XYZ file of C-alpha atoms in Angstrom:
311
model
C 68.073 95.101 4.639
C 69.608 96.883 7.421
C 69.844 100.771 8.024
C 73.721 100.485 6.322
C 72.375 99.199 3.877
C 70.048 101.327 2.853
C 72.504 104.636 3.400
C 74.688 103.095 0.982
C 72.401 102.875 -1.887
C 71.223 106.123 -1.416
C 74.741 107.439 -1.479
C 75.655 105.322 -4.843
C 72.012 107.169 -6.185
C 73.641 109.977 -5.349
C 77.205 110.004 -6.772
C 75.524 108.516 -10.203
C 72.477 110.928 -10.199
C 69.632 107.883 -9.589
C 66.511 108.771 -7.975
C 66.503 106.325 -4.875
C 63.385 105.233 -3.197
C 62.760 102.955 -0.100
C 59.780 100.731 -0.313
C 58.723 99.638 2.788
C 58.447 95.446 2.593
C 58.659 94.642 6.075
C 55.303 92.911 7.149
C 55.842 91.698 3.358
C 58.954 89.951 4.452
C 58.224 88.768 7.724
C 54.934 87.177 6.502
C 56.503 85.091 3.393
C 60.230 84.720 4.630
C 60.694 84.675 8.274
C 57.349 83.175 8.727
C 58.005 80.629 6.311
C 61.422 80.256 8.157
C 60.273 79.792 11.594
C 57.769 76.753 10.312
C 59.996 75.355 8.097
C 62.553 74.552 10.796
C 59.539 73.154 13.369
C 58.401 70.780 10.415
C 61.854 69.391 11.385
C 63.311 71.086 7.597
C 66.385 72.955 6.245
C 64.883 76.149 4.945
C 66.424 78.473 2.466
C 65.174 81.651 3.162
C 67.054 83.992 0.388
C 65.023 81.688 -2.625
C 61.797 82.601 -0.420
C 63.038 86.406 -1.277
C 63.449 86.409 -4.813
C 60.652 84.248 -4.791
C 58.248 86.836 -3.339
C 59.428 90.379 -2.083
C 61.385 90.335 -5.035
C 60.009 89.153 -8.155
C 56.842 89.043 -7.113
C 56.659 92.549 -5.662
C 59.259 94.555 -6.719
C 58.642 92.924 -10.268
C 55.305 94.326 -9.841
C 56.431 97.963 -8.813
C 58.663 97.910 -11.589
C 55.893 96.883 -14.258
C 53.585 99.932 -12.957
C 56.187 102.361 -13.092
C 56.416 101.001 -16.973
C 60.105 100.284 -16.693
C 61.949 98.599 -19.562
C 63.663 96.251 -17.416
C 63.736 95.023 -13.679
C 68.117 95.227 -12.701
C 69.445 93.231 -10.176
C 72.718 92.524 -8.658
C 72.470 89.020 -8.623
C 75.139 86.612 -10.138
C 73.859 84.844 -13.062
C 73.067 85.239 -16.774
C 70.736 85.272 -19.089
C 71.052 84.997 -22.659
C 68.784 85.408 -25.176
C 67.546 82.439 -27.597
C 64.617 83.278 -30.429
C 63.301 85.797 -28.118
C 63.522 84.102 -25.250
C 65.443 84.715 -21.998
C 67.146 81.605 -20.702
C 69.097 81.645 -17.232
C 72.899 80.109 -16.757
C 74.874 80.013 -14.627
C 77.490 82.889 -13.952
C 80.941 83.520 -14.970
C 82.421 83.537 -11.344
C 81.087 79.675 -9.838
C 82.024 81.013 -6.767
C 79.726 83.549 -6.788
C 77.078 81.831 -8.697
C 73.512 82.555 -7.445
C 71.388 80.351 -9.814
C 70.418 77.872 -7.447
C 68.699 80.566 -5.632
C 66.917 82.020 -8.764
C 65.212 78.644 -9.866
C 61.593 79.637 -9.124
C 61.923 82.371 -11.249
C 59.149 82.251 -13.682
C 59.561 82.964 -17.509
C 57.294 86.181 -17.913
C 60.276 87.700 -15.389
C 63.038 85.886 -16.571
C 62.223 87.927 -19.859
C 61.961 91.067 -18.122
C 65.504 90.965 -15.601
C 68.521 91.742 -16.487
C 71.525 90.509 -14.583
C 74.479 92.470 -15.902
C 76.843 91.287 -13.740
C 76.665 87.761 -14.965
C 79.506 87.873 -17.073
C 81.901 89.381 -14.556
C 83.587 87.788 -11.130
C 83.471 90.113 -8.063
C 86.824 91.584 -8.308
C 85.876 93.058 -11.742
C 82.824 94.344 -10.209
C 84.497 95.638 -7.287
C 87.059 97.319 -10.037
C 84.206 99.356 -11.580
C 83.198 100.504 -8.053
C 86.615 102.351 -7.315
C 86.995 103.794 -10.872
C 83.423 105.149 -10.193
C 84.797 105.942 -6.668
C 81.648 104.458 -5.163
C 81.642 103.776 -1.118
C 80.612 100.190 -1.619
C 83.614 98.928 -3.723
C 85.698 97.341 -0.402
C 82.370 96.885 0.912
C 82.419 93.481 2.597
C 80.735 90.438 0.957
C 76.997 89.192 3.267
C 77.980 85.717 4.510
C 75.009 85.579 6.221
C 70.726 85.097 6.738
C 69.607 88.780 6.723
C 67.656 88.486 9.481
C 69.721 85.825 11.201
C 72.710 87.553 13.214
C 75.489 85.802 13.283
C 74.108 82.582 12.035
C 72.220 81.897 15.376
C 69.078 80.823 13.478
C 67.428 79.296 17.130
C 67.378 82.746 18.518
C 65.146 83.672 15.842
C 62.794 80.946 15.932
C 63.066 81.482 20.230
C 61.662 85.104 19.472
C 58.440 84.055 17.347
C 58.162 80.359 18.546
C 59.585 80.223 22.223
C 57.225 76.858 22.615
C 58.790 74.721 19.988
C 61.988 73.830 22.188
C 60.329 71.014 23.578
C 62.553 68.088 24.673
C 62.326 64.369 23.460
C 64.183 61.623 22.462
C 67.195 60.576 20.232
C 66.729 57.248 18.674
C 69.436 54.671 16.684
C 68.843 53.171 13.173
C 66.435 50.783 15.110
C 64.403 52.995 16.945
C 66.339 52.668 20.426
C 65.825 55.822 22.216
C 69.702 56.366 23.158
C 69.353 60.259 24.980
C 66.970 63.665 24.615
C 67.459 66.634 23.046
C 66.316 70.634 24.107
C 64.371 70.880 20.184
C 64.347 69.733 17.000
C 65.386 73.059 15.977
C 68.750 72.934 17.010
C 69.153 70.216 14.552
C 69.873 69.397 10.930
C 70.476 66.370 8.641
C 73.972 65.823 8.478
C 75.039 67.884 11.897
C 77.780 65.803 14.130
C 78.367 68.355 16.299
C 75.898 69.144 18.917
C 74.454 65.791 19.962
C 76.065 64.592 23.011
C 76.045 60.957 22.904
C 79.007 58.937 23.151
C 79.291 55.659 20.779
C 82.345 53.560 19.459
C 81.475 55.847 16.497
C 80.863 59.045 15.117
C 77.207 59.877 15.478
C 75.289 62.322 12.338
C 72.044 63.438 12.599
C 70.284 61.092 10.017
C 66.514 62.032 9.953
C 64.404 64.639 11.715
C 60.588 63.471 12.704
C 58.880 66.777 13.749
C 55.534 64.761 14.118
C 57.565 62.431 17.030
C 59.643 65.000 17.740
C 62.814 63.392 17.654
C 66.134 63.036 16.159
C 67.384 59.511 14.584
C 71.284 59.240 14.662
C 73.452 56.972 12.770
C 77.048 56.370 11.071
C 77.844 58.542 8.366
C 77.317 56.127 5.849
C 73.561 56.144 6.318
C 73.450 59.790 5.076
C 74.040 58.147 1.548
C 71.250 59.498 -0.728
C 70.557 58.529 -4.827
C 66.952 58.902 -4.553
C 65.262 62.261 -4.349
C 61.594 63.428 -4.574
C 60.830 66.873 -5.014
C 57.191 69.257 -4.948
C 56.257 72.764 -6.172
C 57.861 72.279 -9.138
C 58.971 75.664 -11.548
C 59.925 74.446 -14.961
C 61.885 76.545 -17.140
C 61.625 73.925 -20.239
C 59.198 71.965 -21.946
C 60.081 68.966 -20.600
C 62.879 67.693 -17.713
C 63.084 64.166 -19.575
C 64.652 65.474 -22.773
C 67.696 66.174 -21.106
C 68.614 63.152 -18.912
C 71.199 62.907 -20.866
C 73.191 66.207 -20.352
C 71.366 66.212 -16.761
C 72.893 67.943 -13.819
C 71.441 68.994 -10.318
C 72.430 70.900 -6.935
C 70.881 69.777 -4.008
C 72.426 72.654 -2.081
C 74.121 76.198 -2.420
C 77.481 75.555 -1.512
C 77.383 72.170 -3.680
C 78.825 70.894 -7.158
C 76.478 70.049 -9.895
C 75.779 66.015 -9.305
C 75.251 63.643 -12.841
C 71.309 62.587 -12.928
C 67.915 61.190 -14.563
C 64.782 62.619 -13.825
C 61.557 60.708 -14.161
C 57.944 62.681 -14.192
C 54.807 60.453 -12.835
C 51.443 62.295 -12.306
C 53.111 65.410 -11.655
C 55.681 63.547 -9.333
C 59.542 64.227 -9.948
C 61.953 61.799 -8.980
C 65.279 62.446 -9.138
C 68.139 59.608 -9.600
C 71.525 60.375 -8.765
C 74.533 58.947 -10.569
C 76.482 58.771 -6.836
C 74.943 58.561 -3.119
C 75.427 62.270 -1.977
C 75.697 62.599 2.061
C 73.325 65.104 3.942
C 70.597 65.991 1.424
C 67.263 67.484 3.456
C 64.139 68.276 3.346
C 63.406 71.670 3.037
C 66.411 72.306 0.557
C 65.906 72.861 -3.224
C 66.857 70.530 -5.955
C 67.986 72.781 -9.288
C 68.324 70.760 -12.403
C 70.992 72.402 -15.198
C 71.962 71.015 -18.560
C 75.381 71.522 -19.677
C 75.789 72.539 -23.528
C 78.426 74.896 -25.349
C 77.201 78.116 -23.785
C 77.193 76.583 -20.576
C 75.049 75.519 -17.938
C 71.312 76.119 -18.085
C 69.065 76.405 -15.862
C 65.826 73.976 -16.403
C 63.554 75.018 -13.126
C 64.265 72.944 -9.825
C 61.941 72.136 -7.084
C 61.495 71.196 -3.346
C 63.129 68.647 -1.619
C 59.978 66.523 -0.393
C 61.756 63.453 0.830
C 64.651 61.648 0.116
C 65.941 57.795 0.698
C-alpha cells in the first residue's frame, strides 16, 4: 500500500479510537506477489496478482498475526459474505455484483473462512460510503483503486523491465499453421485475446490466440479461434466435499470482470476438467477458474483453481 494509504488508516484509527499498527510486509510481498508476477507473465501467462495477496500476505500472514494476538475475528474490507450453516462459514457472493470480490477470495481455506468476517457483504459501496460521512471519516469520497498496486498506471511491462530487463527478447509471430507472419519486442507485451498491439496487416482482424514462452512466440488468428468449452485447471482449493454434486446448479468465472458461465465439472486422478455450456472467447492461462452454485441464499462459493490449459 502506498504512503496515502497508510495516513488514511491511521487517521480513521484515530477519529474511532483504534490502535493502528503498520506491519512491515514488503520483502513478504515482493517475494510471493511481484515475484510471482514477473514469472508468471515470462511463462507467457495472465497473472492475477491481488488473489496472490489474500492468498499469502493476507491470510496467510496477517491471519497469523491476528491468531497470536488471540483476536476473535480477522475484519476485512473485502466484498463478499459469509453466512453461517451448522457451524460452518460458507462464502457468497456479495450484495453489490459490481463490487463483488469472490473470485479473488477462492483460495481461501476453511480454518480462515471460519475465522473472517466480511461485514460489508451485505451492503453496495454507496451505503458504505454513507456510513463514512455520517462518521465524518476522510475516506468516504475517497476514490475507488482501479488498479495493480504495484503496477502504475496499468503499465505492467515497466515492472517486469525493472526486475527482468532480459526477457524482452524478440521472435516471431506465427498463423494458425505455424507461418511465421512478423516479430515481436517480448512475449510480455502480450495477452490471449489482445488485438491491439500486433502490427500485422491481414484481410482480417488479427487476436492474439496462444502464447508459447518455451518458443517464444505469439500465434495469431481470427477471433473465432479464441472459442473455449474446455478448461483444465491445477492447485485446486475446495470449499465442498465434492465439485460433482453440483453439476447441476454449476456456475464458474474464468475472469474478474466476467459473468458466471453454466458448467460440468469432471474430477480424474486429481485432474479437474471443466465443460462449458457456451465457447467463451479469451480464457488464459494464468487466470483462475471459480466454481459457484446458485441456491436460494445465493451464490456459493465451492473453491476454484488455476487455469492450466485450455482448448
Amino acid at each position: 500500500c502506498a504512503g496515502q494509504d497508510i495516513m488514511d488508516a491511521k487517521r480513521v484509527s484515530q477519529k474511532l479510537d483504534i490502535e493502528h499498527k503498520i506491519l512491515y510486509y514488503q520483502k513478504k510481498f515482493k517475494k510471493d506477489v511481484i515475484d510471482n508476477f514477473v514469472k508468471s507473465y515470462i511463462e507467457g501467462e495472465t497473472p492475477i496478482p491481488c488473489v496472490q495477496c489474500n492468498q499469502t500476505v493476507k491470510f496467510r500472514d496477517l491471519y497469523e498475526y491476528a491468531k497470536n494476538l488471540n483476536a476473535d475475528a480477522l475484519v476485512t474490507g473485502h466484498y463478499v459474505k459469509s453466512i453461517q450453516s451448522n457451524g460452518v462459514s460458507e462464502m457468497y457472493r456479495a450484495k453489490d455484483n459490481d463490487k463483488d470480490q469472490s473470485y479473488f477470495l477462492f483460495s481461501t481455506t476453511q480454518d480462515q473462512l471460519n475465522y473472517l468476517r466480511f461485514p460489508l457483504g451485505n451492503l453496495t459501496k454507496n451505503e458504505t460510503r454513507n456510513i463514512a460521512k455520517k462518521l465524518n471519516l476522510n475516506v468516504a469520497n475517497k476514490a475507488d483503486s482501479q488498479d495493480i498496486c504495484f503496477v502504475p498506471n496499468g503499465d505492467y511491462a515497466s515492472v517486469i523491465k525493472k526486475f527482468k530487463p532480459e526477457s524482452f527478447r524478440r521472435g516471431n509471430i506465427v498463423d494458425l499453421n505455424g507461418s511465421i507472419i512478423g516479430t515481436h519486442e517480448g512475449i510480455i507485451n502480450f495477452t490471449i485475446g489482445q488485438r491491439k498491439g500486433i502490427k500485422i496487416a491481414d484481410k482480417i482482424p488479427l487476436y492474439v490466440i496462444n502464447i508459447n514462452s518455451k518458443k517464444n512466440e505469439i500465434v495469431v488468428g481470427p477471433q473465432s479461434a479464441l472459442g473455449v468449452d474446455k478448461i483444465r485447471l491445477k492447485n485446486m482449493n475446495h470449499l465442498c466435499k465434492k465439485l460433482e454434486d453440483y453439476n447441476e446448479t454449476l456456475r464458474v468465472k474464468v475472469r474478474s470482470t466476467g459473468k458466471l458461465l453454466k458448467a460440468k465439472v469432471k474430477v480424474i486422478n486429481e485432474v479437474v476438467e471443466v465443460s462449458l455450456e457456451k465457447k467463451e472467447m479469451g480464457i488464459s492461462p494464468g487466470q483462475a477458474c471459480v466454481f459457484y452454485s446458485t441456491n436460494s441464499i445465493g451464490d456459493k462459493v465451492l473453491g476454484g483453481g488455476w487455469i492450466d490449459n485450455s482448448r
